[in-house]
Short mmCIF file of C-alpha atoms in Angstrom, two decimals:
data_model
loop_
_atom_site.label_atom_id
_atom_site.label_comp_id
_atom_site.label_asym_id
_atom_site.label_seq_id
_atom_site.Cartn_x
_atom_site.Cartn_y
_atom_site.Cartn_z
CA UNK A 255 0.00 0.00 0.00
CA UNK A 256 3.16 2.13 0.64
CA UNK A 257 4.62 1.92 -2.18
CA UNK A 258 1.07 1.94 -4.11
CA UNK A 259 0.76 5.30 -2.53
CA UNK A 260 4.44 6.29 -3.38
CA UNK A 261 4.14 5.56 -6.94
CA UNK A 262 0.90 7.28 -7.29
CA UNK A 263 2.24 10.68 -5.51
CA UNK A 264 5.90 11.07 -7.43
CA UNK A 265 4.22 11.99 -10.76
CA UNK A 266 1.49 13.96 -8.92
CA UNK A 267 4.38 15.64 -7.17
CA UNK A 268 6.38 15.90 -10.57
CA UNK A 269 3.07 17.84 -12.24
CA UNK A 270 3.05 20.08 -9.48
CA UNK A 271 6.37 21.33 -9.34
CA UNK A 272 7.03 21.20 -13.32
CA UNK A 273 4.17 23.36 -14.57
CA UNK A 274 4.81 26.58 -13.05
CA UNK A 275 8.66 25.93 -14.30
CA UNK A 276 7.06 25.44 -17.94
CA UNK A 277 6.08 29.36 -18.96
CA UNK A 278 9.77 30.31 -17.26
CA UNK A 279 11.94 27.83 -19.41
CA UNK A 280 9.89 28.65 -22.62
CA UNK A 281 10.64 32.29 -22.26
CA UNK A 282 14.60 32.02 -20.92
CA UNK A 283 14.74 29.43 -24.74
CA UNK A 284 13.48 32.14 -26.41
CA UNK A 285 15.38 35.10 -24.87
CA UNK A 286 18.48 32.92 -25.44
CA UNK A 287 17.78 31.76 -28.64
CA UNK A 288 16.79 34.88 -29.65
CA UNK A 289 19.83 36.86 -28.83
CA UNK A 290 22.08 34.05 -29.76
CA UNK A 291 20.49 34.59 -33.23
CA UNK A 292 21.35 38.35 -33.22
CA UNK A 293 24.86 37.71 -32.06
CA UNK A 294 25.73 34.96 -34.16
CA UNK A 295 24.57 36.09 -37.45
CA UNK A 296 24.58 39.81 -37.13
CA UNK A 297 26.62 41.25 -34.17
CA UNK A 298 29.86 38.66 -34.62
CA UNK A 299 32.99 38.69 -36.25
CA UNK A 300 33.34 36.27 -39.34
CA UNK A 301 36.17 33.72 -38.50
CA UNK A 302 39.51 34.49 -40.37
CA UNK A 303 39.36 30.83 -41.95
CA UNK A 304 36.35 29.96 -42.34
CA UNK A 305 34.79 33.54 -43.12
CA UNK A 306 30.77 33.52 -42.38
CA UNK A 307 30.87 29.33 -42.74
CA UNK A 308 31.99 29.35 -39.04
CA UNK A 309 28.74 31.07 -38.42
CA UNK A 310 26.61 27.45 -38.51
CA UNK A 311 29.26 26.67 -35.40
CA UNK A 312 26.16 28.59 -33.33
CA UNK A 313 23.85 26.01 -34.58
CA UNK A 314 25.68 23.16 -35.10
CA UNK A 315 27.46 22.78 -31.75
CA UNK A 316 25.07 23.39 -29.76
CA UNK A 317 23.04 20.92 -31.35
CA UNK A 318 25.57 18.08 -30.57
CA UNK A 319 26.00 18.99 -27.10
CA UNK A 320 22.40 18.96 -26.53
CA UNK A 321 22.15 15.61 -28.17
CA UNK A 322 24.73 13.87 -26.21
CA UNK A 323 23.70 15.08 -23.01
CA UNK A 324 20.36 14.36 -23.57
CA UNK A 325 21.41 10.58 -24.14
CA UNK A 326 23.38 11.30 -20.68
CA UNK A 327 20.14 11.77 -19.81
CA UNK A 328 18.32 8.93 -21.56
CA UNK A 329 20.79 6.74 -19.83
CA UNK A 330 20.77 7.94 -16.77
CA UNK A 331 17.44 7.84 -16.34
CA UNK A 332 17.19 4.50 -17.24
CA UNK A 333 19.21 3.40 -14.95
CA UNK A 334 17.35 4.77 -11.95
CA UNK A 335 14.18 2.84 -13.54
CA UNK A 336 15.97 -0.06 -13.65
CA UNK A 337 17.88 0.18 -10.72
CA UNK A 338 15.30 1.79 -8.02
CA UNK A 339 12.10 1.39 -10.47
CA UNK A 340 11.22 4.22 -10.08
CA UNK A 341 8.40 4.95 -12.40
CA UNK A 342 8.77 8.75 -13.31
CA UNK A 343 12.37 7.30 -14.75
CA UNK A 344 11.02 5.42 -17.20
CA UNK A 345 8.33 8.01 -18.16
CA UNK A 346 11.19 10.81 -18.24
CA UNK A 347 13.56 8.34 -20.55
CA UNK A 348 10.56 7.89 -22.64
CA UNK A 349 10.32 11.79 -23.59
CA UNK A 350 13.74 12.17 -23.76
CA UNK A 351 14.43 10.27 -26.91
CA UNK A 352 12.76 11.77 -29.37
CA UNK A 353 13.72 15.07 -28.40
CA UNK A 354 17.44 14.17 -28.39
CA UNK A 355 16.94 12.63 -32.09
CA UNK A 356 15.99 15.76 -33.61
CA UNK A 357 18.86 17.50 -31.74
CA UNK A 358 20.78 14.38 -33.53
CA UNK A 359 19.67 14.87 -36.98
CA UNK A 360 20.20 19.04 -36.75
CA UNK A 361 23.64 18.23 -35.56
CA UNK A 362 23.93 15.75 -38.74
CA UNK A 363 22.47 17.98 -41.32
CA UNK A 364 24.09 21.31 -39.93
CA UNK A 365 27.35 19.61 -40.15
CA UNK A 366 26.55 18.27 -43.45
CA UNK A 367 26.35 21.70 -44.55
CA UNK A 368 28.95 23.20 -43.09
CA UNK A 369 31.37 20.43 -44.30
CA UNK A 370 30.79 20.53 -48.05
CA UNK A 371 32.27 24.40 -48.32
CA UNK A 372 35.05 23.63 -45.83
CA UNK A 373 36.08 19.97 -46.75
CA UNK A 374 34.44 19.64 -50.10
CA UNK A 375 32.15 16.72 -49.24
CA UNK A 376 28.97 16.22 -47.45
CA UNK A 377 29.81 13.24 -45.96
CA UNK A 378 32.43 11.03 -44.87
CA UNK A 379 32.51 7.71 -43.07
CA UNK A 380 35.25 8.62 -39.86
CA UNK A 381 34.85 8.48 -36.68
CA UNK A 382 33.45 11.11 -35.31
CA UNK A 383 30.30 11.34 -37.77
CA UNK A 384 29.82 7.42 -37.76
CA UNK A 385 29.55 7.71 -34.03
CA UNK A 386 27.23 10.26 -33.81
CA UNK A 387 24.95 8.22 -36.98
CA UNK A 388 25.00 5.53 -34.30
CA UNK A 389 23.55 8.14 -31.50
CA UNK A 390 20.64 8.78 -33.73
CA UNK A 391 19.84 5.07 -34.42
CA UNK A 392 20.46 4.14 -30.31
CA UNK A 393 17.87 7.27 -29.96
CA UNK A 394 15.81 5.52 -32.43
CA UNK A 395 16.06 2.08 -31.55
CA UNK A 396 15.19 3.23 -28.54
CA UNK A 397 12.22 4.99 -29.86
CA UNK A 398 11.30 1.63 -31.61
CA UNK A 399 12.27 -0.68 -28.85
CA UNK A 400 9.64 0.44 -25.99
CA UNK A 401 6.99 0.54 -29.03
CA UNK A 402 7.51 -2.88 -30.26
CA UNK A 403 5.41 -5.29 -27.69
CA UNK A 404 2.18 -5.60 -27.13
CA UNK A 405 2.84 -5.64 -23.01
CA UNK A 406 4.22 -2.16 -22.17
CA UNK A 407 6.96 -3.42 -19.58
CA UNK A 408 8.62 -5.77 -21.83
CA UNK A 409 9.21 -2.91 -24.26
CA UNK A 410 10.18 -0.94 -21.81
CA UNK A 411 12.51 -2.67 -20.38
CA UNK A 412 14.27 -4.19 -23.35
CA UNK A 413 14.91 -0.44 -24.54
CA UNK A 414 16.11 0.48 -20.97
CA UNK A 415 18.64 -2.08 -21.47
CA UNK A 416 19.65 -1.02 -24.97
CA UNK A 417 19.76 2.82 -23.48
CA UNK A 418 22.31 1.93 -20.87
CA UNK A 419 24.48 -0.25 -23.61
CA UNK A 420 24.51 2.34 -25.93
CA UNK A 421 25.74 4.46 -23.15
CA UNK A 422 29.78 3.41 -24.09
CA UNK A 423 28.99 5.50 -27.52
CA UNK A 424 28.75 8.45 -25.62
CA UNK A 425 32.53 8.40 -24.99
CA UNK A 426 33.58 7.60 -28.32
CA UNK A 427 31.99 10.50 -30.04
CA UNK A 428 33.55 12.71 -27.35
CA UNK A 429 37.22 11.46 -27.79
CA UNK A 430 36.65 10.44 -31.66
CA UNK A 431 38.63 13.44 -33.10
CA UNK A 432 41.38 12.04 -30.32
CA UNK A 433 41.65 8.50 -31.31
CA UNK A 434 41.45 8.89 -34.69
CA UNK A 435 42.38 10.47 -37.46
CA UNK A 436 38.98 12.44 -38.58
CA UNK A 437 38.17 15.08 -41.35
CA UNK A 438 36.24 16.81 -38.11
CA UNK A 439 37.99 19.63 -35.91
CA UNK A 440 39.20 18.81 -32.38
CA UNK A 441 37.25 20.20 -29.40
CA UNK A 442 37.82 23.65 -29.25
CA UNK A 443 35.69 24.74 -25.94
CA UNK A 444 35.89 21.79 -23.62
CA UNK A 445 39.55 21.13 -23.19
CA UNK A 446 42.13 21.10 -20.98
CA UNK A 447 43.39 24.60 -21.32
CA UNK A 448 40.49 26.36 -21.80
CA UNK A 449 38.48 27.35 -25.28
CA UNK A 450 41.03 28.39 -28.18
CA UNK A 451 38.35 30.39 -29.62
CA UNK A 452 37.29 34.11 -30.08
CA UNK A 453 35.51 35.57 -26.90
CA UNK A 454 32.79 37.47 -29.40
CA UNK A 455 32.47 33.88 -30.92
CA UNK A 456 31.92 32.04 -27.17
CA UNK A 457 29.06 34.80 -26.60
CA UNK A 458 26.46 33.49 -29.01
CA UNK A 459 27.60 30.10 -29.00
CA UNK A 460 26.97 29.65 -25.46
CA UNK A 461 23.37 31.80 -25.75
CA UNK A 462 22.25 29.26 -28.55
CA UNK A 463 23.49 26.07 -25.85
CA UNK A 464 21.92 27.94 -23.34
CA UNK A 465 18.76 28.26 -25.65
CA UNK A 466 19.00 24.86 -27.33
CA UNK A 467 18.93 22.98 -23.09
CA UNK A 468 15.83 25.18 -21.83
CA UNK A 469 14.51 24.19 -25.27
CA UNK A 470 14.79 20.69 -24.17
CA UNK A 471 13.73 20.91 -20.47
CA UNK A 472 10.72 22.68 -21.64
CA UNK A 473 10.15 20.20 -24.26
CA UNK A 474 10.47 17.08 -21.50
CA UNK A 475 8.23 18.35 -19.00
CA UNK A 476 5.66 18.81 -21.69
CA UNK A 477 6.33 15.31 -23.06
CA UNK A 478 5.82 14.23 -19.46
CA UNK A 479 2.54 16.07 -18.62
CA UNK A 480 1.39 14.60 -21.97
CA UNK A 481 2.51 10.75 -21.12
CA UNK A 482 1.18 11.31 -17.39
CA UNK A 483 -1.48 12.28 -18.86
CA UNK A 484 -1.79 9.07 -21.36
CA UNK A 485 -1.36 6.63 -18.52
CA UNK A 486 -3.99 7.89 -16.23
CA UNK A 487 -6.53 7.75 -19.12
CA UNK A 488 -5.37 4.09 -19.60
CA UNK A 489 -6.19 3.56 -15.95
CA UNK A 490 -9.79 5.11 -16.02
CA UNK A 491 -10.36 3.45 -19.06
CA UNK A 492 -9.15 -0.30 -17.20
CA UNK A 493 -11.26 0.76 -14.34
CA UNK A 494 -14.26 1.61 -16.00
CA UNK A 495 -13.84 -1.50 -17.77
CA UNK A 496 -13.69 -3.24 -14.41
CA UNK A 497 -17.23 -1.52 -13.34
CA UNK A 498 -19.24 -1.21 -16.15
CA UNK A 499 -22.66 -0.89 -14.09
CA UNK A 500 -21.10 1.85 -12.17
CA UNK A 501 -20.00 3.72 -15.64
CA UNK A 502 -23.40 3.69 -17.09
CA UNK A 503 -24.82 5.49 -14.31
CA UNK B 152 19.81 48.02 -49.67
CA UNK B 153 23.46 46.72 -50.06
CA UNK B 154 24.08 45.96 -46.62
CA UNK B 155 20.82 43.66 -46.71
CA UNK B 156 22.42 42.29 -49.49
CA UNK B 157 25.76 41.65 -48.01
CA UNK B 158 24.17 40.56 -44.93
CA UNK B 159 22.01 37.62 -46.90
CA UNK B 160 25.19 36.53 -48.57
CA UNK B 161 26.89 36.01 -45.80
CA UNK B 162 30.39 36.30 -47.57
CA UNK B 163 29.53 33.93 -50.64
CA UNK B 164 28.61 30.89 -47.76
CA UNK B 165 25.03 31.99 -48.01
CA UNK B 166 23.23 28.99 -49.38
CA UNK B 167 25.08 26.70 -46.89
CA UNK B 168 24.66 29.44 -43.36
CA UNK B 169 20.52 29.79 -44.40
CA UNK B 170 20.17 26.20 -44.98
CA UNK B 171 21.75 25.25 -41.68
CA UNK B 172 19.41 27.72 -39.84
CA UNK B 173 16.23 26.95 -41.51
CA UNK B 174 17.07 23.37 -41.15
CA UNK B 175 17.06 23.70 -37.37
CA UNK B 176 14.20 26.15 -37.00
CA UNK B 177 12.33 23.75 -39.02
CA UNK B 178 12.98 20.16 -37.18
CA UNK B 179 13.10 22.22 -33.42
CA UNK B 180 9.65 23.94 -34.92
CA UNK B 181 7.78 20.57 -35.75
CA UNK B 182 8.93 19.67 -32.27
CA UNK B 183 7.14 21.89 -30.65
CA UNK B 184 4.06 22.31 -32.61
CA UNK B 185 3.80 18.47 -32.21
CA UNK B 186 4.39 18.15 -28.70
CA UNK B 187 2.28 20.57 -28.07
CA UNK B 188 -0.45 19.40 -29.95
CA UNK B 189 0.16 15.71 -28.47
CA UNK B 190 -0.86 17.33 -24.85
CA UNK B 191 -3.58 19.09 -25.70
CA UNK B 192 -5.19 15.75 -27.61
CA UNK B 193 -4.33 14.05 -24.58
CA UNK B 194 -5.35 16.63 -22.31
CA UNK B 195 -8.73 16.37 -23.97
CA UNK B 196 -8.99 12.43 -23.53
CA UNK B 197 -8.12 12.76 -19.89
CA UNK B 198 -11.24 15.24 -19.81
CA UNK B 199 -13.22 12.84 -21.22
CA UNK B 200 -12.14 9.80 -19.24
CA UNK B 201 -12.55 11.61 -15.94
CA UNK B 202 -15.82 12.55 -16.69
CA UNK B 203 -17.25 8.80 -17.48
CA UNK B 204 -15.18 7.23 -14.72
CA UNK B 205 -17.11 5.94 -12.26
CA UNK B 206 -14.47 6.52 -10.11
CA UNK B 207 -14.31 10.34 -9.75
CA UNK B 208 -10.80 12.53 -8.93
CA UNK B 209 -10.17 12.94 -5.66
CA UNK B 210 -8.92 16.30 -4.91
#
C-alpha cells in the first residue's frame, strides 16, 4: 500500500512542481535563442578561416551537445528505472528520446552543410560522424524498442537495457577526433586549457546552448505532462472497464 | 539596400549558413508544434475519461 501510494504521488508531485517551471523555461529558450540569433549572425565577427561558414558553429554545436547530453540523460534515467524502479524514470527516458533525435539529426544535417564548403564533401565515413549516426539510431532504436510489444513493460525494459548499452557510444563520439584520425575539428571549448576560440564567438555560442537545453527541459516536461497524462486515461479506461454498471450510471 | 544584401550573402557561404538555420528552425519547430499538440489531444482524452469514470478525482 506504501509503495502503491508512493508511486501514485511522485508523478502527482512531478506535475506540481514542473508546470509553473514550464512558462519560465519557454521564455529564458526564447530570450536565449533569440539573442544568440542576433549575435551569431549579425553582431559577430566572421572567422579568419572559415569567413561567415563558421557562423553554422552557433547552430551546429550546440546541437551536438544537446544531443549527447540528452542521451546522458536517456541513460541515466534509465538506470534509476531499472535500478530503483522508479516509475517517473522510465516516463522521463521515454520523452527524452525523441527530443534528443531531432537535436541528432540538426547536428547531422548542420554539419553536413557546413562540411561541403570547408572539406568539399557532405559526408564522410570517420569516426566522429559514424559515431554520432550511431547516436541517432540508439535514440531511435530506442524509440522503436519500448513501441515494439504488445505488453508495455517488456518494451520498456528491453529499450532500458539497450539505453544503458549504448551508453559506451557516448565516450567515443567525445574522444573520436582524439583516437582517430577524422576530417572533423578537435574540441575547441571543452579542453584542458580552456576554449582556443574568439571571446565574441563564445558569446552566441553559449546563448544558442543555453537556448537549445531550456529548449529541451521545456520540451520534456511537456512530453511528461502529456505521457502522465496518457497513462492515467489508460487507468480510467481499465477501471471503468472493471465496473461497467457503475460507468453507465 | 546593399548591406541587406551583403548581410544575406553572408560572404559567398550563403546557401550553406541559411540552410543550416532553416534546417534547425524547421525540425526544433515541428517539435514543438507536435508536442504541443500531443498534450492538448491528450489533455482532452483525460477530460473525457474523468468525466465517465465511475471513479471520480479525488482532490
Amino acid at each position: 500500500m506504501a509503495k502503491a501510494l508512493h508511486r501514485l504521488a511522485n508523478p502527482a508531485r512531478f506535475l506540481r512542481i514542473a508546470a509553473p517551471l514550464l512558462p519560465w523555461t519557454a521564455a529564458g529558450a526564447a530570450a536565449c535563442i533569440g539573442a544568440g540569433l542576433w549575435f551569431g549572425l549579425v553582431d559577430s565577427p566572421p572567422d579568419y578561416q572559415q569567413g561567415d561558414a563558421a557562423r553554422i558553429m552557433y547552430v551546429h554545436v550546440p546541437a551536438a551537445w544537446n544531443a549527447l547530453a540528452g542521451y546522458a540523460g536517456l541513460a541515466l534515467a534509465s538506470a534509476v528505472a531499472l535500478v530503483w524502479r522508479h516509475p517517473l524514470a522510465l516516463v522521463a527516458a521515454r520523452c527524452i528520446a525523441p527530443i534528443g533525435a531531432c537535436f541528432t539529426v540538426i547536428a547531422l544535417a548542420t554539419g553536413s552543410l557546413w562540411g561541403h564548403p570547408m572539406w568539399g564533401t557532405w559526408w564522410v565515413w570517420d569516426a566522429r560522424l559514424t559515431s554520432v549516426v550511431i547516436l541517432l539510431f540508439l535514440y531511435l532504436g530506442y524509440m522503436a524498442l519500448i513501441h515494439a510489444f504488445d505488453e508495455q513493460e517488456t518494451g520498456e525494459r528491453a529499450a532500458t537495457v539497450l539505453a544503458l548499452i549504448g551508453a559506451v557510444n557516448l565516450p567515443v563520439i567525445k574522444f573520436s577526433v582524439d583516437w582517430w584520425n577524422t576530417l572533423h575539428q578537435p574540441a575547441s571549448i571543452l579542453r584542458m586549457d580552456g576554449p582556443s576560440i574568439d571571446p565574441a564567438m563564445l558569446l552566441p555560442l553559449f546563448l544558442m546552448a543555453g537556448g537549445f537545453t531550456l529548449l529541451f527541459v521545456c520540451l520534456i516536461i511537456i512530453r511528461m505532462q502529456t505521457e502522465l497524462a496518457r497513462r492515467r486515461v489508460l487507468a480510467l479506461r481499465r477501471a471503468a472497464l472493471a465496473m461497467p454498471q457503475a460507468s453507465d450510471a | 539596400m546593399p548591406e541587406l544584401n551583403a548581410f544575406l550573402a553572408m560572404g559567398g557561404y550563403g546557401v550553406y549558413v541559411w540552410s543550416a538555420y532553416a534546417v534547425t528552425g524547421l525540425v526544433l519547430g515541428l517539435l514543438v508544434l507536435a508536442s504541443l499538440r500531443a498534450r492538448q489531444s491528450m489533455r482532452a482524452s483525460l477530460e473525457e475519461a474523468e468525466l465517465t469514470s465511475p471513479r471520480r478525482r479525488a482532490r
